[in-house]
Coordinates of C-alpha atoms in Angstrom, one line a residue:
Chain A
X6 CA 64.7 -15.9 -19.9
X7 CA 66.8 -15.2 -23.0
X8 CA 64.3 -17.3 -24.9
X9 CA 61.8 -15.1 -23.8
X10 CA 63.3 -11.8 -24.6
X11 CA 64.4 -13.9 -28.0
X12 CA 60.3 -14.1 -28.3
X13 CA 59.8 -10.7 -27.8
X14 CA 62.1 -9.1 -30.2
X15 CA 61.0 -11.5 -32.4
X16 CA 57.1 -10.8 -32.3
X17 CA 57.8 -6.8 -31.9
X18 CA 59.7 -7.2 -35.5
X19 CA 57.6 -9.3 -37.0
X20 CA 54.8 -7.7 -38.8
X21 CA 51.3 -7.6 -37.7
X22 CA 50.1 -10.4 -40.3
X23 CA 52.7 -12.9 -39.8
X24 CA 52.0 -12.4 -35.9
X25 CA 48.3 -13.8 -36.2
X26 CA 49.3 -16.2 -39.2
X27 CA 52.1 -17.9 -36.9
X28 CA 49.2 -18.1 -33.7
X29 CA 46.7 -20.0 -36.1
X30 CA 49.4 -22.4 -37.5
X31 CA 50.7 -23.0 -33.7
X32 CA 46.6 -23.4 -33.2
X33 CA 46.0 -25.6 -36.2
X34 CA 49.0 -27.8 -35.1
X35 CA 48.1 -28.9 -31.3
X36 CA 44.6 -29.5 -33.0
X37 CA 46.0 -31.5 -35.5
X38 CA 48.5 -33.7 -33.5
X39 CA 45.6 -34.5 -31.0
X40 CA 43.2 -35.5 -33.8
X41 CA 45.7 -37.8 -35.5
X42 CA 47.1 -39.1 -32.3
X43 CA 43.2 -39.6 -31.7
X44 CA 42.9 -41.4 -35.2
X45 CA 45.1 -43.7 -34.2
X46 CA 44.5 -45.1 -31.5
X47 CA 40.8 -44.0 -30.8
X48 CA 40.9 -44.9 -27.0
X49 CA 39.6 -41.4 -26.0
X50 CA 36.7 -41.0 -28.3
X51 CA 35.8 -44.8 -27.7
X52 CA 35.6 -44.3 -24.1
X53 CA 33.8 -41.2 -24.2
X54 CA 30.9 -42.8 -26.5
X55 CA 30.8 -46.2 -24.4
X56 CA 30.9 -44.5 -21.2
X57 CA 27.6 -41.9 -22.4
X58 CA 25.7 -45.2 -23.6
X59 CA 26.2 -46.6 -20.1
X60 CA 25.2 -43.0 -19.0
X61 CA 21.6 -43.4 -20.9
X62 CA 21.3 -47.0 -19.8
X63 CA 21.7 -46.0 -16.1
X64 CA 19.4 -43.0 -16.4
X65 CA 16.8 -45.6 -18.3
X66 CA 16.3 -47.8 -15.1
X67 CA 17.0 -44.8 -12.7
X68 CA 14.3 -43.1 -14.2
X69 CA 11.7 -45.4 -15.2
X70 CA 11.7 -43.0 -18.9
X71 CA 8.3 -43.7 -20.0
X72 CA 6.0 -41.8 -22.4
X73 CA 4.7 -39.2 -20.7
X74 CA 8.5 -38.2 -18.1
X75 CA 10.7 -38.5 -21.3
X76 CA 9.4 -36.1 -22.8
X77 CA 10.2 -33.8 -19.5
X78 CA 13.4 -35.0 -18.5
X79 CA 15.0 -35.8 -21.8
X80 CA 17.0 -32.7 -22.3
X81 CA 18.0 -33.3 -18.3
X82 CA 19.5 -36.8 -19.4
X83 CA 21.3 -35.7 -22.4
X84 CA 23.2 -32.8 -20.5
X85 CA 24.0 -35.0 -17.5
X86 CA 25.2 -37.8 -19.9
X87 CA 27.4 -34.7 -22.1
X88 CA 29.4 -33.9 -18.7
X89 CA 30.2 -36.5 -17.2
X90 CA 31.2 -38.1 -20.7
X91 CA 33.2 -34.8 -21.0
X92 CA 35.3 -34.9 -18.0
X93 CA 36.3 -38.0 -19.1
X94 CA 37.8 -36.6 -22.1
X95 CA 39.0 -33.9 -20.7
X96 CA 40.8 -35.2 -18.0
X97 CA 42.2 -37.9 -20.6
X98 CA 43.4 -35.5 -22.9
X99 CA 45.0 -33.4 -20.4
X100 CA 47.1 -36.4 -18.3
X101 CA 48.4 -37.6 -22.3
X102 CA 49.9 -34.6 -22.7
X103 CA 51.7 -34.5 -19.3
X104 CA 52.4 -38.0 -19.3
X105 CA 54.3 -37.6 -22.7
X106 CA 55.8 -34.4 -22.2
X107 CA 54.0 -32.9 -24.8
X108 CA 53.2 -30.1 -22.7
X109 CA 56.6 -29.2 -21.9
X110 CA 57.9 -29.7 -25.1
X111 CA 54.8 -27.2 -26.5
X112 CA 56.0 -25.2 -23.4
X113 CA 59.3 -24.7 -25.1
X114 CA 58.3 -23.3 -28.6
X115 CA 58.4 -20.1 -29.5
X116 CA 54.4 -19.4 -29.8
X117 CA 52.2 -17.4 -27.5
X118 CA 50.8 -19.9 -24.5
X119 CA 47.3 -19.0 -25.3
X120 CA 47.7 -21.0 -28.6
X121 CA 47.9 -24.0 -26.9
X122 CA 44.7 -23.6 -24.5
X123 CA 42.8 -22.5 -27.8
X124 CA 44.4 -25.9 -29.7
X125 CA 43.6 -27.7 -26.7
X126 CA 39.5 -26.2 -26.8
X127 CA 39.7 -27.0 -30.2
X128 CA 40.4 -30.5 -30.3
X129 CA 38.4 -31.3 -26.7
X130 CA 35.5 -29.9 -28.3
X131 CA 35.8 -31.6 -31.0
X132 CA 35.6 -35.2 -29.4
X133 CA 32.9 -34.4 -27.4
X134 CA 31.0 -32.9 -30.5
X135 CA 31.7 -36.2 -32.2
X136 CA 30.1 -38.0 -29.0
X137 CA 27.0 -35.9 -28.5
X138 CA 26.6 -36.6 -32.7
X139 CA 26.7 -40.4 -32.1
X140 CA 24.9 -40.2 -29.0
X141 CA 21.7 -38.0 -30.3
X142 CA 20.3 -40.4 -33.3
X143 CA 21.0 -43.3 -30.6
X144 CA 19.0 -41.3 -28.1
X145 CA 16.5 -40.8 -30.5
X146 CA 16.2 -44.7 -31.6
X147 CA 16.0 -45.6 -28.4
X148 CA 13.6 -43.6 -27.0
X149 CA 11.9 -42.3 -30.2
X150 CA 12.1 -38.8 -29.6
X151 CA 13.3 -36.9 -32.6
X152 CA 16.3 -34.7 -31.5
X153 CA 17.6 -33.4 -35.0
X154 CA 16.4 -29.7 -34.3
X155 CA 18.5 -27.0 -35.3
X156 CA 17.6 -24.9 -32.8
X157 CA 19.0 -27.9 -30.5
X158 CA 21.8 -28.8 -32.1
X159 CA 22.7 -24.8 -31.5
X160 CA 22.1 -25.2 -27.7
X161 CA 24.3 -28.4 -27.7
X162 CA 27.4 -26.1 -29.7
X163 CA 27.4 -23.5 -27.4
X164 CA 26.6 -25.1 -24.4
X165 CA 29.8 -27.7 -25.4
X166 CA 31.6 -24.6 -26.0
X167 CA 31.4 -23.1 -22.7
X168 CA 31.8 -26.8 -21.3
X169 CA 35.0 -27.1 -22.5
X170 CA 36.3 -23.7 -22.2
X171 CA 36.5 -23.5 -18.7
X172 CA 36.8 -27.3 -18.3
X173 CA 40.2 -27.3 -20.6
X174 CA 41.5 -24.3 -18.3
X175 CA 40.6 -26.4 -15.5
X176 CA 41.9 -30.0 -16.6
X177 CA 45.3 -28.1 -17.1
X178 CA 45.0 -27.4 -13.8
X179 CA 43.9 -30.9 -12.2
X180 CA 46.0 -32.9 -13.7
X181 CA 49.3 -31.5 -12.5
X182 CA 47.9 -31.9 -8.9
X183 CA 48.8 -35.2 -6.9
X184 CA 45.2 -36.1 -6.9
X185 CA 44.8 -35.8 -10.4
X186 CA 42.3 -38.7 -11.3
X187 CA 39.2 -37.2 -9.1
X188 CA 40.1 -33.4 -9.0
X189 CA 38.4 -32.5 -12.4
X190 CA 34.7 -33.1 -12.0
X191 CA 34.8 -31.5 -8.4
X192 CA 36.7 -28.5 -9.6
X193 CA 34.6 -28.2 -12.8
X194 CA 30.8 -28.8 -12.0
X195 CA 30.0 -26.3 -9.3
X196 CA 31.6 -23.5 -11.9
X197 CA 29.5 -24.9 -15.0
X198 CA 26.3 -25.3 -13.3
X199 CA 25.1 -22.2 -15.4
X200 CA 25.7 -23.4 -18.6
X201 CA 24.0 -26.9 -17.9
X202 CA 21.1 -24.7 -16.4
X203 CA 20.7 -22.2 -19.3
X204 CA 21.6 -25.2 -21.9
X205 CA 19.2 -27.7 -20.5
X206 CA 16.6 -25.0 -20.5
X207 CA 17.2 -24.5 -23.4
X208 CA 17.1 -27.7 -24.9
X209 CA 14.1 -28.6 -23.6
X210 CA 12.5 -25.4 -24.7
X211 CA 12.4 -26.5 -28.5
X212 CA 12.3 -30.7 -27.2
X213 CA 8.8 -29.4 -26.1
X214 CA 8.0 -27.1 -28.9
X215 CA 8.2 -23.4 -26.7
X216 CA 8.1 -20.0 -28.0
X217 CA 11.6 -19.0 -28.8
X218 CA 11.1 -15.2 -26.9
X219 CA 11.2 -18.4 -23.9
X220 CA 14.4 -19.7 -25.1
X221 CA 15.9 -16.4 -26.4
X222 CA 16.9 -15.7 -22.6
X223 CA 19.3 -19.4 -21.8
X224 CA 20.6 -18.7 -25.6
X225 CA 21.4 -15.2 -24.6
X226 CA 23.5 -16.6 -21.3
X227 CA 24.9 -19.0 -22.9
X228 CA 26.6 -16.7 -25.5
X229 CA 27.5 -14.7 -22.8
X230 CA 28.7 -17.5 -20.5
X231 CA 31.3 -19.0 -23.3
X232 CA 32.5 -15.4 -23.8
X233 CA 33.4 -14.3 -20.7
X234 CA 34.6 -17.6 -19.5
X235 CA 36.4 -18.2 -22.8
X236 CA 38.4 -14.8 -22.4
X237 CA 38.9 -15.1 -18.9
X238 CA 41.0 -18.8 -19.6
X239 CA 42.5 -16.8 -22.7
X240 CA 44.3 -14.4 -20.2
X241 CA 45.2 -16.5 -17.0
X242 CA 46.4 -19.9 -19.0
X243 CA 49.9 -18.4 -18.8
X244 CA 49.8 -18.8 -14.8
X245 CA 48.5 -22.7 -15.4
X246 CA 51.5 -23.6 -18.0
X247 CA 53.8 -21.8 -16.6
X248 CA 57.0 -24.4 -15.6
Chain B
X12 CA 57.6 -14.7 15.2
X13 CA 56.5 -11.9 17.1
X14 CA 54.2 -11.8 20.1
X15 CA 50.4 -10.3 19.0
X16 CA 50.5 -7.1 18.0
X17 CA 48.4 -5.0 20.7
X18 CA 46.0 -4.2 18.3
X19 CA 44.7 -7.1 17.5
X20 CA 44.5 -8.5 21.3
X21 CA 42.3 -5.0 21.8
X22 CA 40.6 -6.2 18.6
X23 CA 39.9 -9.5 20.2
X24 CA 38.4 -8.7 23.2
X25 CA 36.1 -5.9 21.6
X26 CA 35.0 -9.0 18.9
X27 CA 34.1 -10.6 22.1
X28 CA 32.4 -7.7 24.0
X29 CA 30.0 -7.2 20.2
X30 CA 29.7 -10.4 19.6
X31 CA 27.9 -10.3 23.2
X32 CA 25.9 -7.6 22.9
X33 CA 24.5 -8.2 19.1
X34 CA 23.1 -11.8 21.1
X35 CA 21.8 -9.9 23.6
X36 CA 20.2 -7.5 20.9
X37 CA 19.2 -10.6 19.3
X38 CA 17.6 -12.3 22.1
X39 CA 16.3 -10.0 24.1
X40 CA 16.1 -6.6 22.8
X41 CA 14.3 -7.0 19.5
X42 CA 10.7 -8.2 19.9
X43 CA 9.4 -11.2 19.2
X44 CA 8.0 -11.6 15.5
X45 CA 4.2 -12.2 15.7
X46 CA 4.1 -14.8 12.7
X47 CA 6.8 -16.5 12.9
X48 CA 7.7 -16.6 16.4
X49 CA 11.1 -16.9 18.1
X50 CA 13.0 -18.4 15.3
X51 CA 12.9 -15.0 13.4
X52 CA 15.8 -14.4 15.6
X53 CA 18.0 -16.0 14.1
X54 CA 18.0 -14.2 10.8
X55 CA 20.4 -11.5 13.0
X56 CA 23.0 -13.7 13.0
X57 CA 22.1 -14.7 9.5
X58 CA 22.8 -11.6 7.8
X59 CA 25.4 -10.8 9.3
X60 CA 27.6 -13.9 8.7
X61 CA 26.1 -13.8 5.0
X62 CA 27.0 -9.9 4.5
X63 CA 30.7 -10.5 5.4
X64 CA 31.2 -14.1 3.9
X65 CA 30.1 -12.4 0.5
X66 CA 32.5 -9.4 1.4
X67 CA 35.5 -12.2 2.0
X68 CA 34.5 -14.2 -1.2
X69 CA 34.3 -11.2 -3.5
X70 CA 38.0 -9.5 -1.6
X71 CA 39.3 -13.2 -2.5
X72 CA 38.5 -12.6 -6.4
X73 CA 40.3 -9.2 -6.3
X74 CA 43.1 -10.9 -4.5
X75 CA 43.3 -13.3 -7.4
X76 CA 44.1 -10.4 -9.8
X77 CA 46.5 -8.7 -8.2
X78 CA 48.3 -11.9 -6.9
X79 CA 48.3 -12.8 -10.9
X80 CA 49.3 -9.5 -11.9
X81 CA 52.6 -9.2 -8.8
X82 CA 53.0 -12.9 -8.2
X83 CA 54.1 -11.9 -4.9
X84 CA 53.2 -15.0 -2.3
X85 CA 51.4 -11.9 0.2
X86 CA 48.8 -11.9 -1.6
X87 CA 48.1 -15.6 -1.4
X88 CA 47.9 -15.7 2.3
X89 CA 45.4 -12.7 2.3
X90 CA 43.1 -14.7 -0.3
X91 CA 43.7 -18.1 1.8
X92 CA 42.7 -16.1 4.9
X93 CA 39.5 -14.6 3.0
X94 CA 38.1 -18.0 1.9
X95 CA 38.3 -19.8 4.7
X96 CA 36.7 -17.0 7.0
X97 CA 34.1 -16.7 4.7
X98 CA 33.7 -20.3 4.2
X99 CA 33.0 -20.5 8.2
X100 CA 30.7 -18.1 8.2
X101 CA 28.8 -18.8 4.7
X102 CA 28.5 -22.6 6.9
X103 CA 26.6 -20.8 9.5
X104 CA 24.5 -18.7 7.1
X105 CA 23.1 -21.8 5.3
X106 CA 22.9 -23.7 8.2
X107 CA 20.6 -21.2 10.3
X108 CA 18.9 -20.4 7.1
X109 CA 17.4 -23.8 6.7
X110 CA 17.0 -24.0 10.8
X111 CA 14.9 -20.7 9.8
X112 CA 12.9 -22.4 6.8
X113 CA 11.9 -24.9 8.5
X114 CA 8.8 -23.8 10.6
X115 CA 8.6 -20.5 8.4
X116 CA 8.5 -22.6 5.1
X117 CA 7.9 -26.1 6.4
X118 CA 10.9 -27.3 4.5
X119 CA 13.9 -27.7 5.5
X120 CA 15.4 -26.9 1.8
X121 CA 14.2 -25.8 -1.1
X122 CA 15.4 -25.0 -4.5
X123 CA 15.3 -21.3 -4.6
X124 CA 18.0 -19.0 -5.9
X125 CA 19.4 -18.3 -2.9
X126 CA 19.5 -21.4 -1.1
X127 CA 20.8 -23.0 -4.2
X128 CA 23.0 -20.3 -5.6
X129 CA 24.5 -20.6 -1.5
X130 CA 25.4 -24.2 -1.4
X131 CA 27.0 -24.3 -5.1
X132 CA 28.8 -21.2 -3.5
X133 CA 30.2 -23.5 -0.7
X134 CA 31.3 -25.9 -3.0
X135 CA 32.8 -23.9 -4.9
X136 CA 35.9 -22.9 -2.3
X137 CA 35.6 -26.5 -0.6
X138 CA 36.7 -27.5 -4.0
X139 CA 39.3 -24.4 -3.8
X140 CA 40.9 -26.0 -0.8
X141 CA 41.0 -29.4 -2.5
X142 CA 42.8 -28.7 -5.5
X143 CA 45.5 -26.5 -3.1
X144 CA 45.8 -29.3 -0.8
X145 CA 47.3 -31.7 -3.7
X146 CA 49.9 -29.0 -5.2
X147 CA 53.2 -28.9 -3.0
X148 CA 54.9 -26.0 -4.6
X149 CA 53.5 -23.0 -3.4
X150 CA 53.8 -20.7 -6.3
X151 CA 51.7 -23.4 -8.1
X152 CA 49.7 -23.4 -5.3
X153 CA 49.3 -19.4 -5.3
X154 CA 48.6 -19.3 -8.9
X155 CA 46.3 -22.3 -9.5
X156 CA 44.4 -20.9 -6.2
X157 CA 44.0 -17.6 -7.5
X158 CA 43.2 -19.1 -11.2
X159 CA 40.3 -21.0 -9.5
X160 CA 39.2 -18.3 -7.3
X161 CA 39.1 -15.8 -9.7
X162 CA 36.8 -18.5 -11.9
X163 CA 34.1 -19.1 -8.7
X164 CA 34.0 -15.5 -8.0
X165 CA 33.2 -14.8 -11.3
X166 CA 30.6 -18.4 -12.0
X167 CA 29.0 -17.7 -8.3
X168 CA 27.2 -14.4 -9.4
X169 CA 25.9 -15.9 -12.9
X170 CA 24.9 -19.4 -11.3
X171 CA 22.5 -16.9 -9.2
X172 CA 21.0 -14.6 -11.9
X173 CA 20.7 -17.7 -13.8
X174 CA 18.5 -19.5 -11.4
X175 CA 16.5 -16.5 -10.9
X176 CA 16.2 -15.0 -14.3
X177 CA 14.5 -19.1 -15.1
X178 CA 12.4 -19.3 -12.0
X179 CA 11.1 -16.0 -12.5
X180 CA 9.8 -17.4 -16.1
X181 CA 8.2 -20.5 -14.2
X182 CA 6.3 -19.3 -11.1
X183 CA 7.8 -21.0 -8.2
X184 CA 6.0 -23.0 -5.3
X185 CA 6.9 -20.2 -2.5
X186 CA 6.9 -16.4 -3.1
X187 CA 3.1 -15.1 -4.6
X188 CA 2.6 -12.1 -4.5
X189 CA 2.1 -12.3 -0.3
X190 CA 4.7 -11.5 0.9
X191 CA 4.2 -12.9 4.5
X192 CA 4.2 -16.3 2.9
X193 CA 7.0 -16.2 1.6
X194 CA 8.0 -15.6 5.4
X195 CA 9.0 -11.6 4.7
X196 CA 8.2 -9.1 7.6
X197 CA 8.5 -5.5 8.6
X198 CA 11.2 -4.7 10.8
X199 CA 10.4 -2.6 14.0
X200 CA 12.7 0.2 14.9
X201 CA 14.3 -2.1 17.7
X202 CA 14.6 -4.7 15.0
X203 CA 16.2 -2.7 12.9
X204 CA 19.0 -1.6 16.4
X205 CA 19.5 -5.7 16.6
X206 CA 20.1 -6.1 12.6
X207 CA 22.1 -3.1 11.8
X208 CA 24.2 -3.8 15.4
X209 CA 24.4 -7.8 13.8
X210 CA 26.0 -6.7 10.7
X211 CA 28.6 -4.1 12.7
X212 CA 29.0 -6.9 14.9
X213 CA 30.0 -9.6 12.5
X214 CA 32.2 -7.1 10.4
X215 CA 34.4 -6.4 13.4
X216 CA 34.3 -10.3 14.4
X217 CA 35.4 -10.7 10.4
X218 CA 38.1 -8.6 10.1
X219 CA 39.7 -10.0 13.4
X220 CA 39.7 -13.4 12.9
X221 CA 40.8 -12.5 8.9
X222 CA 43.8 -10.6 10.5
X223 CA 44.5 -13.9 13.1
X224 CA 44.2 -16.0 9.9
X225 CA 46.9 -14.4 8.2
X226 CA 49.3 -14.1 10.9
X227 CA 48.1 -18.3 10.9
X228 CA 49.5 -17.8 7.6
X229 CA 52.7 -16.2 7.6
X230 CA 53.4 -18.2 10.6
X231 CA 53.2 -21.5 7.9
X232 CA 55.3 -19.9 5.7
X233 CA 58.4 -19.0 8.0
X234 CA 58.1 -22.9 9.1
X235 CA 57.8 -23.5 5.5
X236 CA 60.9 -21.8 4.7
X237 CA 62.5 -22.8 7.5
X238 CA 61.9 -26.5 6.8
X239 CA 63.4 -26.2 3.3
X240 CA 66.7 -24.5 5.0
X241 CA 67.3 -26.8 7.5
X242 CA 66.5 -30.3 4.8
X243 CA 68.7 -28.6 2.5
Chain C
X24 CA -6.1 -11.8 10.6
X25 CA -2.7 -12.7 11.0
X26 CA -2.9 -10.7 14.4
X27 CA -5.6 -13.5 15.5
X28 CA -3.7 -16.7 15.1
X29 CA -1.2 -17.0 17.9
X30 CA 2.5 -16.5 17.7
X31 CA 3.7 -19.9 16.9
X32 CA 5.9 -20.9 19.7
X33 CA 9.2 -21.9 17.6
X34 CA 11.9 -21.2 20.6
X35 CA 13.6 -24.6 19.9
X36 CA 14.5 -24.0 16.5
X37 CA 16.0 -21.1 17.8
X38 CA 18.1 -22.5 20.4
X39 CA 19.4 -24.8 17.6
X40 CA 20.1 -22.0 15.2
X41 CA 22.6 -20.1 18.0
X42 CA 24.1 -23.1 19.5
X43 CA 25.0 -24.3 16.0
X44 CA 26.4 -20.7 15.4
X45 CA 28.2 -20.7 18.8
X46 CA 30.0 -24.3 18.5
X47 CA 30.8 -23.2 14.7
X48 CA 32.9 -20.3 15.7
X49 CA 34.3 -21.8 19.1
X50 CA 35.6 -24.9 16.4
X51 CA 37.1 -22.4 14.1
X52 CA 38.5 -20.2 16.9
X53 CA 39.7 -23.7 18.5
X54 CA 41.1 -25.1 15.3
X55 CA 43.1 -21.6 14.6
X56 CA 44.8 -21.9 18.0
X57 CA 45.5 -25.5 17.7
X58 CA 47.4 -25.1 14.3
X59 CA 48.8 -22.0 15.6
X60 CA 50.4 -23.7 18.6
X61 CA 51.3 -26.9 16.4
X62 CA 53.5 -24.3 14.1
X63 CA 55.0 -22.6 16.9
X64 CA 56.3 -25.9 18.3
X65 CA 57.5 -26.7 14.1
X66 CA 59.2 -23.7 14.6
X67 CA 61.1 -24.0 18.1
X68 CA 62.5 -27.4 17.0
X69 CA 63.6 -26.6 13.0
X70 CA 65.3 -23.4 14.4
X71 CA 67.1 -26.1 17.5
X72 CA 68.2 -28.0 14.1
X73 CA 69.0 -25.1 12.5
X74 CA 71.2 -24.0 15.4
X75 CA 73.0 -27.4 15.9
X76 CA 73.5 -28.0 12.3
X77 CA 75.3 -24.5 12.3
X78 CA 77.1 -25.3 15.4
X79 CA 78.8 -28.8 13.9
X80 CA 79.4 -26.4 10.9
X81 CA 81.5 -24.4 12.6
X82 CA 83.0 -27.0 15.0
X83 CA 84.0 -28.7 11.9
X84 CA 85.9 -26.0 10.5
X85 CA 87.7 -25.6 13.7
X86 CA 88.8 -29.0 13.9
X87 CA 89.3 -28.9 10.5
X88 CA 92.1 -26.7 10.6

């Protein structure tokens, strides 16, 4: 309580500038101690990128992917692979931070709560970025269909984005609950299903060469999907946090 | 805890008494649809469970901003209350829906908006009552519930113009431009006494077992309270 | 021409659609009562402990002194 009114006096004397200068450096510094607790001991990231390869070999003899259905189902295959290799990572990166006490400990600085959740996007996003960019020029080798489109590799940014916006609110959520290890992907699909919609749309919009008015429209959701849902985490993370 | 209020007990029996008369309207009043036959009938019923299941699932998203903006515990119980009404009845709707598909469409299922945008809908507040079931404080509880309602209410209604604003791009299998196949009728005027009399009907029968479910509620929490007292 | 073909006769479906409705409620209404009565009971015996433990309480003291 005193801390809190400490924090308040504090940010209502404190200029304007300083104010956003001390939110990116409380930003910049969850992101940075994930990625070089990441660096070190790579198990996230190497879990994620195994676990999607399994992913595509599964889909490979589920499928039967020949010729004529990859070209239909390929953008399917790469979405379905992107989230359930996500809620891995999410879920991971979550629990080490409550297992550790990093969380409280970040609890107990003096920075605005909705730093952490936008560290925390940060960095998730940016393992599963790395993923999807090892896992597209395998996909492509493997099945010799050339994804380096800009147009998709757009789709795949802000359909990640969204992803992990609401799935980073979420995992904060699941992972202080006593079933912890299978809440995530139950709490998280049914409220991403637009984004995979819109994104695999999308994606397989310019995978089969459409007119972009076509894929204007799941671009447009999209965009409008990560903001709403990205602002929406932005103002309830306090009640998720909150100790 | 106090005996029933005598409201509600009148409130009971009169949910009853509707409940009776809107099957009777149902069954026997309103005539039987030429094309479709007697399974058209069911669609009474249909609406009205689906009207006041939405009702309940969008009061539970207000519920989950002002629980978040007053924290006080009240406001829980009411959204608890909501969703699991509305989950009862949103069962029902689906269910009779694809009874209703089935001769009219000759599916049981199919992918439409609707249908779809329904079931994720479901599965959305089953998962609700999963992630409350493994939290044991209830202020968590509270907050994480109205964190994840708030989230489906708001997911729900873009999962459905979504679906629609892509199918509408790519002609679908059912729905030309015939209406009658897509199993669409015109309502008679005694039709139209058996579906407006459904949805009174099933608003009454919501609000009273929403007001039962909440006394269900604050019922837990005395026990709740009066557990950590007597422990302590 | 839709007035030509007979009204399919699709009374079973129906049947299935209302009973499914009426069992869904009666569980509900049934599963409401059940907990209700199961909390009542909760109740009747933590406010018995309540009442003993606040009796030995005050027995205690008595002795006590």
């Amino acid at each position: 309580m005193a801390e809190n009114v400490e924090r308040t006096t504090k940010t209502h004397t404190a200029d304007r500038g300083s104010r956003t200068g001390n939110f990116f450096k409380a930003v910049s510094a969850v992101v940075w101690k994930d990625l070089q607790a990441e660096f070190r001991s790579r198990e996230l990231f190497s879990a994620m990128l195994v676990f999607s390869l399994l992913i595509i070999l599964i889909f490979n003899f589920a499928l039967e992917l020949d010729i004529k259905t990859r070209q239909s189902v390929t953008a399917g295959v790469l979405w379905a692979t992107f989230a359930f290799a996500g809620t891995l990572g999410l879920n991971r990166s979550m629990a080490i931070e409550k297992d550790r006490g990093c969380l409280d400990g970040l609890l107990l600085a003096p920075v605005d709560r909705s730093a952490i959740y936008f560290g925390k996007v940060i960095s998730n996003l940016a393992f599963m970025l790395i993923v999807e960019i090892i896992v597209l020029p395998v996909y492509s080798i493997l099945y010799n269909v050339n994804l380096f489109q800009a147009g998709l590799l757009l789709v795949i940014l802000l359909g990640s984005i969204g992803y992990v916006g609401v799935g980073t609110l979420l995992s904060a959520m699941s992972v202080q609950t006593r079933t912890r290890d299978i809440l995530l992907p139950i709490l998280l699909f049914p409220v991403v299903i637009p984004v995979l919609l819109a994104a695999v749309k999308a994606s397989s919009g310019y995978l089969t060469g459409a007119e972009f008015s076509e894929i204007l429209l799941p671009l447009n959701l999209l965009i409008a999907y990560d903001i709403i849902f990205i602002a929406v985490a932005f103002m309830v993370f306090d009640n998720v946090v909150e100790e | 805890m106090q005996d029933k209020p005598i409201t509600l007990k009148v409130l009971d029996i009169v949910s009853l008494i509707l409940l009776g008369i809107s099957t009777y309207l149902a069954l026997v009043f309103a005539p039987t649809e030429l094309v479709m036959g007697d399974v058209q009938r069911v669609f009474y019923f249909h609406i009205g469970t689906a009207w006041t299941a939405l009702m309940g699932f969008i009061l539970a998203a207000v519920f989950s901003v002002v629980y978040l903006i007053k924290k006080d515990l009240k406001w829980d119980r009411y959204q608890v209350a909501a969703i699991e009404v509305s989950l009862v009845f949103f069962f029902i709707t689906i269910v009779l829906g694809s009874i209703w598909a089935r001769p009219a469409w000759n599916t049981w299922w199919t992918w439409d908006p609707r249908l779809t945008t329904a079931a994720v809908t479901e599965l959305i507040y089953i998962a609700y009552f999963m992630l409350r079931q493994g939290i044991d404080d209830p202020d968590r509880r509270a907050r994480f519930g109205a964190v994840y309602a708030l989230v489906g209410g708001l997911s729900a209604p873009i999962t459905f113009f979504a679906i629609r604003l892509f199918r509408t791009i790519h002609p679908v299998v059912i729905g030309g431009a015939n209406a009658e196949a897509e199993g669409g009728f015109a309502m008679t005027a005694d039709m139209r006494v058996a579906f407006f009399f459904a949805l009174f009907a099933f608003t009454v029968i919501f609000v009273d077992l929403y007001w039962n479910r909440i006394r269900l509620g604050n019922l837990q929490e005395k026990v709740e309270q009066l557990k950590l007292k007597v422990t302590l | 021409m839709f007035l030509q073909t007979p009204t399919p006769d699709t009374s079973g479906y129906m049947i299935a659609g209302y009973a499914i409705a009426f069992i869904t409620m009666a569980l509900y209404v049934a599963s409401m009562a059940l907990r209700s009565r199961n909390l009542h009971q909760d109740l009747t015996t933590l406010q018995e402990m309540d009442k003993s433990a606040r009796e030995k309480e005050a027995a205690g003291k008595q002795s006590g002194r």
